[in-house]
mmCIF file of C-alpha atoms in Angstrom:
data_model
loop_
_atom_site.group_PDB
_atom_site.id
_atom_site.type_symbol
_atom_site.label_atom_id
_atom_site.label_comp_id
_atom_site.label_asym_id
_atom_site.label_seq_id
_atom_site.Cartn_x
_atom_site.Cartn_y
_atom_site.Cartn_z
ATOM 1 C CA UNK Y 30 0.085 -0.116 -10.753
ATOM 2 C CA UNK Y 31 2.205 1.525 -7.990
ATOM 3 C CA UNK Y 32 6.126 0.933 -7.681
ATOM 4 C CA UNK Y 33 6.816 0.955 -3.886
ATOM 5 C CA UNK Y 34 9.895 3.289 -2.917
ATOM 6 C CA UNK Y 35 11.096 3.126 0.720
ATOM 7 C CA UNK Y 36 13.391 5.508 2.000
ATOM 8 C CA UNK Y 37 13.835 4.158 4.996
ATOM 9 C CA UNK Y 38 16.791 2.234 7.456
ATOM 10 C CA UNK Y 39 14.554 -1.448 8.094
ATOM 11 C CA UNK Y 40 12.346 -1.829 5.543
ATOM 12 C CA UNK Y 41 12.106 -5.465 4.652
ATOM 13 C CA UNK Y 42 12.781 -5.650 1.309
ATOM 14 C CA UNK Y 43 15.550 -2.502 0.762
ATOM 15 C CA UNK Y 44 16.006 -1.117 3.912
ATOM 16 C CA UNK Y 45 19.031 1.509 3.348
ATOM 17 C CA UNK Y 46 19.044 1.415 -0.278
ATOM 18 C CA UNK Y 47 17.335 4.706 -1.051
ATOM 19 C CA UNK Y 48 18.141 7.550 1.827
ATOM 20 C CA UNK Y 49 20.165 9.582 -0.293
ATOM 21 C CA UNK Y 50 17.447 11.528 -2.403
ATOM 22 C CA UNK Y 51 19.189 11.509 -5.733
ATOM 23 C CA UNK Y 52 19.376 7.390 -5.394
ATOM 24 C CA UNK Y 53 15.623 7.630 -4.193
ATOM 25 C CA UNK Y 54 14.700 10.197 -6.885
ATOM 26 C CA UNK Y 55 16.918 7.660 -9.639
ATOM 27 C CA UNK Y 56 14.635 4.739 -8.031
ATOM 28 C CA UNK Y 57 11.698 6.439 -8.246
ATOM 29 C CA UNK Y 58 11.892 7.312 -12.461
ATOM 30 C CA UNK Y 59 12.888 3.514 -12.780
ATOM 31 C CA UNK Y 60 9.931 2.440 -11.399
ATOM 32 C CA UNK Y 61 7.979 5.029 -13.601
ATOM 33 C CA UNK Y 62 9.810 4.082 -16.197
ATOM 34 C CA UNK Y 63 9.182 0.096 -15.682
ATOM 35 C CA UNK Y 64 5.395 0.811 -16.034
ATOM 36 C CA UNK Y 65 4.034 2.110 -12.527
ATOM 37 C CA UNK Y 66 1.397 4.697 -13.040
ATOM 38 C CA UNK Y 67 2.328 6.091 -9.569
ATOM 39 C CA UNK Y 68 5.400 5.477 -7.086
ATOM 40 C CA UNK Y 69 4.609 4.873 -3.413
ATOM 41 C CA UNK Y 70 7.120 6.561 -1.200
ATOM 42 C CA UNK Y 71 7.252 5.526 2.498
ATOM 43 C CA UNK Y 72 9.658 6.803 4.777
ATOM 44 C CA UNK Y 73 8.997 5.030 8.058
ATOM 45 C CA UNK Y 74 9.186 1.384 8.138
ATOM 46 C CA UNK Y 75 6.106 -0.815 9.264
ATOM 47 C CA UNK Y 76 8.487 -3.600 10.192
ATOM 48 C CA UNK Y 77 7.294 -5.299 13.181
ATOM 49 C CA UNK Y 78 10.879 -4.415 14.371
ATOM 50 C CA UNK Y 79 10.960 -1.323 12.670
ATOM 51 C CA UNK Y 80 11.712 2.236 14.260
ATOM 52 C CA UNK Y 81 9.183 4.848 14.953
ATOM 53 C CA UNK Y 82 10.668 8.173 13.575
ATOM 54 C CA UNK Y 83 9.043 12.112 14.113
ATOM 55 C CA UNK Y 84 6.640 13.637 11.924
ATOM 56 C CA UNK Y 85 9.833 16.113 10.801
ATOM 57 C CA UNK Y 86 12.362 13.252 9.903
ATOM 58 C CA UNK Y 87 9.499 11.946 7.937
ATOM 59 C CA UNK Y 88 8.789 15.037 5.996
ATOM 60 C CA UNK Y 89 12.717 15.802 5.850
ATOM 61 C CA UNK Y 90 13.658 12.133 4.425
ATOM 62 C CA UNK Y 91 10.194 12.326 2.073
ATOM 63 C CA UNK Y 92 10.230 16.365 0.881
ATOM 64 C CA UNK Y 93 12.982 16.121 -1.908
ATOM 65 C CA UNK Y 94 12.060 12.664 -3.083
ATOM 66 C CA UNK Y 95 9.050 14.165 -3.897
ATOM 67 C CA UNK Y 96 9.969 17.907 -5.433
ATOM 68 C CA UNK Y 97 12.335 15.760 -7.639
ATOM 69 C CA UNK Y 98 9.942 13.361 -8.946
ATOM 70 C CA UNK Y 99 7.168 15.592 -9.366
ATOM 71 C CA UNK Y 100 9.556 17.934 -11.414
ATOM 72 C CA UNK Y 101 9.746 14.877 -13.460
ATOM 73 C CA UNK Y 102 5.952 14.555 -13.882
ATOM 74 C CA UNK Y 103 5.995 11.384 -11.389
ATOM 75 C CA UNK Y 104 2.550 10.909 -9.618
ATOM 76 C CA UNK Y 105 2.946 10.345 -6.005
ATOM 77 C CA UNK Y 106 1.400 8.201 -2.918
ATOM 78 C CA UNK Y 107 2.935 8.997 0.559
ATOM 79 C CA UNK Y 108 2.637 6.557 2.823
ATOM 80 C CA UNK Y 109 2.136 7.934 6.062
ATOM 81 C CA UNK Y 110 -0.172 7.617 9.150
ATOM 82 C CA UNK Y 111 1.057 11.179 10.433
ATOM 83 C CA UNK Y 112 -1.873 14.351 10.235
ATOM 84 C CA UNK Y 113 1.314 16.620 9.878
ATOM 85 C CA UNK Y 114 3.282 14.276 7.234
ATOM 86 C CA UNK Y 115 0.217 14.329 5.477
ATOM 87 C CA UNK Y 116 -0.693 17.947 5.315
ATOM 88 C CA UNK Y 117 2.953 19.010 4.732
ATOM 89 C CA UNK Y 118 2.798 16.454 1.329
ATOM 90 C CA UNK Y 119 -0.363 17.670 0.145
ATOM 91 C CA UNK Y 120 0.654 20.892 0.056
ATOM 92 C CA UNK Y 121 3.700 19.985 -2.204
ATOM 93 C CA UNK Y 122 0.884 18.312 -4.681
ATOM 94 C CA UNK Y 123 1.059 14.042 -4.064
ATOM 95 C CA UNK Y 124 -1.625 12.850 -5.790
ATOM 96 C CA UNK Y 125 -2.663 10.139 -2.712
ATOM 97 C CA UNK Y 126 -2.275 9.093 0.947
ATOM 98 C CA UNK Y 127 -1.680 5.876 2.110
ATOM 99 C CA UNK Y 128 -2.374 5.225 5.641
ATOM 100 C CA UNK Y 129 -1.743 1.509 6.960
ATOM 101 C CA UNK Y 130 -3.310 2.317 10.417
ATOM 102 C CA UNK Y 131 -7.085 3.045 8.716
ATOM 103 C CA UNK Y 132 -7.237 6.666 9.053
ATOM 104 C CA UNK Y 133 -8.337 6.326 12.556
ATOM 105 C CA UNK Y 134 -6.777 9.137 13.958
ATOM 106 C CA UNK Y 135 -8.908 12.403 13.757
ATOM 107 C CA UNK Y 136 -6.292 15.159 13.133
ATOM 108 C CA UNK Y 137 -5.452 12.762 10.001
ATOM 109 C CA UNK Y 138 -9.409 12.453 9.005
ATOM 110 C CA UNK Y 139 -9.447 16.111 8.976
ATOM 111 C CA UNK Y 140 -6.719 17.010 6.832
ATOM 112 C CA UNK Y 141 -8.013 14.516 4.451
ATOM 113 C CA UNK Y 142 -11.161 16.226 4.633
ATOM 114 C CA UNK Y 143 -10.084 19.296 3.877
ATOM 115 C CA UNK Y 144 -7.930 18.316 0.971
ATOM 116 C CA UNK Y 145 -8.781 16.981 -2.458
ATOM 117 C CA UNK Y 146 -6.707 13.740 -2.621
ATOM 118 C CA UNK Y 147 -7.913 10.258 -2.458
ATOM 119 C CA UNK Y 148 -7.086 7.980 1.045
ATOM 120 C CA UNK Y 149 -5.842 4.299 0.802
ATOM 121 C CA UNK Y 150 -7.678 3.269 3.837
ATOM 122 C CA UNK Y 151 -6.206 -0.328 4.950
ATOM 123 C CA UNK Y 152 -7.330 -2.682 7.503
ATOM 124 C CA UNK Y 153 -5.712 -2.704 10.969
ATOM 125 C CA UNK Y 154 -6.621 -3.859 14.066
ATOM 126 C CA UNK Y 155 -4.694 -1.807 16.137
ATOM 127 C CA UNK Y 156 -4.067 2.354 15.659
ATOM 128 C CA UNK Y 157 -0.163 1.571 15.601
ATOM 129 C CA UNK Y 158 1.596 1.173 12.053
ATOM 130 C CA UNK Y 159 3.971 -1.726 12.782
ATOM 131 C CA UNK Y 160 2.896 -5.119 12.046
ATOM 132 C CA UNK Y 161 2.830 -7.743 14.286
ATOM 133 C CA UNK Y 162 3.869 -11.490 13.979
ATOM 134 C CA UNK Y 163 0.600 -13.041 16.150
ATOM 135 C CA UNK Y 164 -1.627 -15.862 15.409
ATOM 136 C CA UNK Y 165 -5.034 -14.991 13.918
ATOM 137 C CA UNK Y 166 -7.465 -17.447 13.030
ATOM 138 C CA UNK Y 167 -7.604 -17.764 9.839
ATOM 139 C CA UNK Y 168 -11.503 -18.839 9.729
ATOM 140 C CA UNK Y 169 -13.254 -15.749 10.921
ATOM 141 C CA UNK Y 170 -10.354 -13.263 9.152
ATOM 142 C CA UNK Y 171 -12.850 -11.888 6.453
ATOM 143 C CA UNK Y 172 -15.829 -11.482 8.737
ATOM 144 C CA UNK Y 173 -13.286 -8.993 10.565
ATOM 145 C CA UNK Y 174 -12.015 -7.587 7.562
ATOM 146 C CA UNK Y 175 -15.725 -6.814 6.676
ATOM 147 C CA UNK Y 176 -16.842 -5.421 9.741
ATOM 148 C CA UNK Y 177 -13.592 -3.116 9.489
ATOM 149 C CA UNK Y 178 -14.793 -1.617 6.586
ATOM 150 C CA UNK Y 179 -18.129 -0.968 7.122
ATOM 151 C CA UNK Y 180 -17.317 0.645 10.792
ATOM 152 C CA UNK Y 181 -14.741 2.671 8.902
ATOM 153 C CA UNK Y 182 -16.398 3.605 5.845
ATOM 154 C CA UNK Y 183 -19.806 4.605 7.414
ATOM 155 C CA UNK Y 184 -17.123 7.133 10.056
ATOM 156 C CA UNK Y 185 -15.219 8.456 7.203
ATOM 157 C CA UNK Y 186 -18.905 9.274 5.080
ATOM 158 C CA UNK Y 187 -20.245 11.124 8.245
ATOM 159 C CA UNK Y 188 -17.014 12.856 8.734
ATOM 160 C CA UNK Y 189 -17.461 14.286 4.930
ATOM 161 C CA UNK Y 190 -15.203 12.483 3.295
ATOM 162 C CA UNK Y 191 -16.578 11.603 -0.286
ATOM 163 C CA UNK Y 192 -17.100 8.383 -0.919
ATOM 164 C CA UNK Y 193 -15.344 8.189 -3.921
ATOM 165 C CA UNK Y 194 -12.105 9.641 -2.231
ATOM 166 C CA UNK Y 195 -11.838 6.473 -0.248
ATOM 167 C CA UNK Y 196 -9.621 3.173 -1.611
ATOM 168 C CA UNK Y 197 -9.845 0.282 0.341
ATOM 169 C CA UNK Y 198 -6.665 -2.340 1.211
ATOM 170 C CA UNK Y 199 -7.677 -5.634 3.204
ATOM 171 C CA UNK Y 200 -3.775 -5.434 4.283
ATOM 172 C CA UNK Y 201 -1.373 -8.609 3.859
ATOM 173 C CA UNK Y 202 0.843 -10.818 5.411
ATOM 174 C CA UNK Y 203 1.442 -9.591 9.048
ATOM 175 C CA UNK Y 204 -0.887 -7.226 8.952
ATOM 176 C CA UNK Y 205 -3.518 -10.551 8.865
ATOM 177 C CA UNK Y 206 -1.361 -12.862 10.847
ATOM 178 C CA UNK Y 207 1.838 -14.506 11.829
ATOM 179 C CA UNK Y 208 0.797 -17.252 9.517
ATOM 180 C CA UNK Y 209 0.041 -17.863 5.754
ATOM 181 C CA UNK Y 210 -3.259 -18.399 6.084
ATOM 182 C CA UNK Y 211 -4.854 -15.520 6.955
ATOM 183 C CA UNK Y 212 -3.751 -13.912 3.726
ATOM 184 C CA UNK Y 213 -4.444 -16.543 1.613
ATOM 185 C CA UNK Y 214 -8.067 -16.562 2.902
ATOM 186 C CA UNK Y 215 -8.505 -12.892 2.055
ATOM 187 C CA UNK Y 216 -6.691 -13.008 -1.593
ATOM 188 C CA UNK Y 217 -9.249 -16.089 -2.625
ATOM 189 C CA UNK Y 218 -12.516 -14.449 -0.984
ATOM 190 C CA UNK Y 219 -11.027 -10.840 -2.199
ATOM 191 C CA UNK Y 220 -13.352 -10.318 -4.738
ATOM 192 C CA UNK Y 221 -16.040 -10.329 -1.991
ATOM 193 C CA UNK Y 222 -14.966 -6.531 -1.374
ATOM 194 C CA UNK Y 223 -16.325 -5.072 -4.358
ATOM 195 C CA UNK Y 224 -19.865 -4.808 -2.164
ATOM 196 C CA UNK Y 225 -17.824 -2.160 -0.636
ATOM 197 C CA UNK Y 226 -18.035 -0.016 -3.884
ATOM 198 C CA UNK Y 227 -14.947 1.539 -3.529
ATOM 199 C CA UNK Y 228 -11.448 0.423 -5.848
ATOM 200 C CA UNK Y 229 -9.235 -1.995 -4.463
ATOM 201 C CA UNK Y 230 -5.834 -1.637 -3.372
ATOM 202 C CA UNK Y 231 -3.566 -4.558 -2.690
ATOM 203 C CA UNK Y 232 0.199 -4.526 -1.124
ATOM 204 C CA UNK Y 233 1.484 -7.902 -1.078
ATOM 205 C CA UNK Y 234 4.721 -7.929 -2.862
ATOM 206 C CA UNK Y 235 7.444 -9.621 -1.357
ATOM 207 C CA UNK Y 236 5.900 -10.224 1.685
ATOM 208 C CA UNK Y 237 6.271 -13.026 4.225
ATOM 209 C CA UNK Y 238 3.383 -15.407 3.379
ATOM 210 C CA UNK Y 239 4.458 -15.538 0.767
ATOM 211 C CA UNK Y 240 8.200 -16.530 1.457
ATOM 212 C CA UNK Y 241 6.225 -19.204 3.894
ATOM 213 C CA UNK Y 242 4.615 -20.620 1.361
ATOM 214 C CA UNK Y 243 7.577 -21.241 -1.033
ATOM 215 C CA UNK Y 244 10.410 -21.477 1.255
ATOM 216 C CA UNK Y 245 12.051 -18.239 0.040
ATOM 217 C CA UNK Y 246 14.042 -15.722 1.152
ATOM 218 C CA UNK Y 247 12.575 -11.922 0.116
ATOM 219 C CA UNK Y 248 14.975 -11.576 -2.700
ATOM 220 C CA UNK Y 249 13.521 -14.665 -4.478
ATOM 221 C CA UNK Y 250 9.880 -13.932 -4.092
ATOM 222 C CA UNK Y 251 9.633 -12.395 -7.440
ATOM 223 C CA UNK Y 252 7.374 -15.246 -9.053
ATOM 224 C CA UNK Y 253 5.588 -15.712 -5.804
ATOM 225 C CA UNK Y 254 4.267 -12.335 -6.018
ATOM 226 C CA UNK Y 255 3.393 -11.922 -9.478
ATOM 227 C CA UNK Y 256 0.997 -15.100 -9.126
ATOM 228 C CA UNK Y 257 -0.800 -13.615 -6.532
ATOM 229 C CA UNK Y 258 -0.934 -10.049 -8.122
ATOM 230 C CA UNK Y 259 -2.317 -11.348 -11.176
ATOM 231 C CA UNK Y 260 -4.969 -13.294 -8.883
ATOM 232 C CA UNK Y 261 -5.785 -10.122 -7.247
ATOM 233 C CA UNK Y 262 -5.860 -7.895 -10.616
ATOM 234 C CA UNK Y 263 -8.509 -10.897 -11.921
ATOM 235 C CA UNK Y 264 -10.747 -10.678 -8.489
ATOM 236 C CA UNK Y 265 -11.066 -6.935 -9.212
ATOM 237 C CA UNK Y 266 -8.212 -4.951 -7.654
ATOM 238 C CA UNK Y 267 -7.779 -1.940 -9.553
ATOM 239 C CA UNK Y 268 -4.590 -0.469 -7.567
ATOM 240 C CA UNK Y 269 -1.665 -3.013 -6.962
ATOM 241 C CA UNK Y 270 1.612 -1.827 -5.169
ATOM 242 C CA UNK Y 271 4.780 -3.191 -6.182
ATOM 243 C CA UNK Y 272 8.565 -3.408 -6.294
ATOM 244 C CA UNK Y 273 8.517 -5.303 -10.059
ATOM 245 C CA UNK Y 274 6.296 -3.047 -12.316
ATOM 246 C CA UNK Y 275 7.572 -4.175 -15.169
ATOM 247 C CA UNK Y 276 6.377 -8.182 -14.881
ATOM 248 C CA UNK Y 277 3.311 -7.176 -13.696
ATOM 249 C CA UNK Y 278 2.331 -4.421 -16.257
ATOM 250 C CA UNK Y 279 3.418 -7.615 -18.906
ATOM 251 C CA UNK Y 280 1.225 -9.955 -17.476
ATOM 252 C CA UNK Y 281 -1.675 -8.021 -17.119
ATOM 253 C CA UNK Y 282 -1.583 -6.987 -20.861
ATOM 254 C CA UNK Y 283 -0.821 -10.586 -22.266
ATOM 255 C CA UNK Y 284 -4.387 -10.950 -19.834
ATOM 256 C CA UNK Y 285 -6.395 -8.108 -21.500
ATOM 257 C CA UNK Y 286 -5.157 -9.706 -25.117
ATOM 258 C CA UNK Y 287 -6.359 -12.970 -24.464
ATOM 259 C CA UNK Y 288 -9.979 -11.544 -22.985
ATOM 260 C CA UNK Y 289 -10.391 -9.444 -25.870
ATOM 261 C CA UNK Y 290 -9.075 -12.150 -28.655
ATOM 262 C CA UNK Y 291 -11.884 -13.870 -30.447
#
């Protein structure tokens, strides 16, 4: 379970909130605190609308947000697409990378290479990390999410990247598509992944499929999300990024009771 953290200015969900590092820092021990086994912290937006910002606002916004949760004993993801981001946060000990653009570029593969932490690797059609509100048809979405990964996977192995370094995220909402459906298609063939052999790692709280579907505004997408989280924990996801730890980390145990009743 991973609580997401943005300190950002146009995030979607709480753009603004946490810029000041002792409010991000606060944040960041809630979420720890709420059951997350490891806080996400992204400090550029992927916002369709969002702002690009330099490698050293990045790291300036990011480096005390993590030197005061790791003083706490808070494991980290950084989610960055940035080979000088992620360099500078390895070497202040984050236990994981997240890069929504696929880890396409190769000044990023390298330093990944050369490091010891593990690599959310999601899908994305394009090498830029903003998502984008377009149509994609929804009927040939996991044949391209499949072909994705194997291109990528079978790179990143002949780059010498080990295998079991290497998380895999079929992406959500407009990351898919403009539309619902993409996303739904994904979440109810996700289990399909596992040929992949590598964990799953699914980001879909709050997001705007999900608002489509129900007719709700971010702020009220709480239930929305936990129904598909718990449908993505029972396909097989093993990593599932957040901004409600606690209601998921309930709901999953209440599951594990009932499977191991009787």
């Amino acid at each position: 379970m991973v609580g997401i953290l943005n300190v950002t200015t146009d995030s979607f969900s709480d753009g603004n909130r946490y810029l000041d590092p002792h409010a991000a820092i606060a944040k960041g021990l809630s979420l720890a605190a709420q059951g997350a086994d490891m806080v996400d912290i992204g400090a550029e937006s992927s916002n369709p609308d969002g702002e690009r910002i330099p490698a050293a606002e990045e790291i300036r916004r990011l480096t005390p947000v993590i030197e005061g949760l790791k003083e706490k004993g808070v494991r980290i993801s950084v989610d960055t697409y940035k080979p000088e981001v992620m360099a500078h946060v390895i070497s202040l000990g984050v236990d994981m990378i997240n890069d929504i653009t696929g880890l396409r570029d190769p000044a990023s593969v390298e330093v990944i290479r050369k490091s010891s932490v593990p690599v959310v690797v999601m899908f994305a059609r394009n090498q830029g990390p903003h998502a984008e509100r377009t149509y994609r048809d929804h009927l040939t979405v996991m044949d391209e999410v499949e072909r994705f990964f194997s291109e990528r996977l079978r790179a990143l192995h002949e780059c010498g990247i080990p295998d079991d370094r290497i998380l895999i995220d079929p992406g959500m909402g407009l990351f898919l598509g403009g539309t619902p459906e993409p996303s739904l298609v994904v979440l109810r063939r996700l289990a399909e992944l596992k040929r992949f052999g590598r964990e799953i790692y699914l980001s879909a709280s709050r997001k705007s499929f999900i608002g489509r579907v129900l007719d709700r505004p971010v702020h009220e997408r709480g239930i929305g999300t936990l129904a598909v989280e718990l449908w993505a924990y029972l396909q097989g996801a093993t990593y599932i990024r957040t901004h409600e730890p606690q209601p998921l980390r309930d709901a999953v145990r209440m599951i594990q009771a009932i499977e191991r009743a009787g």
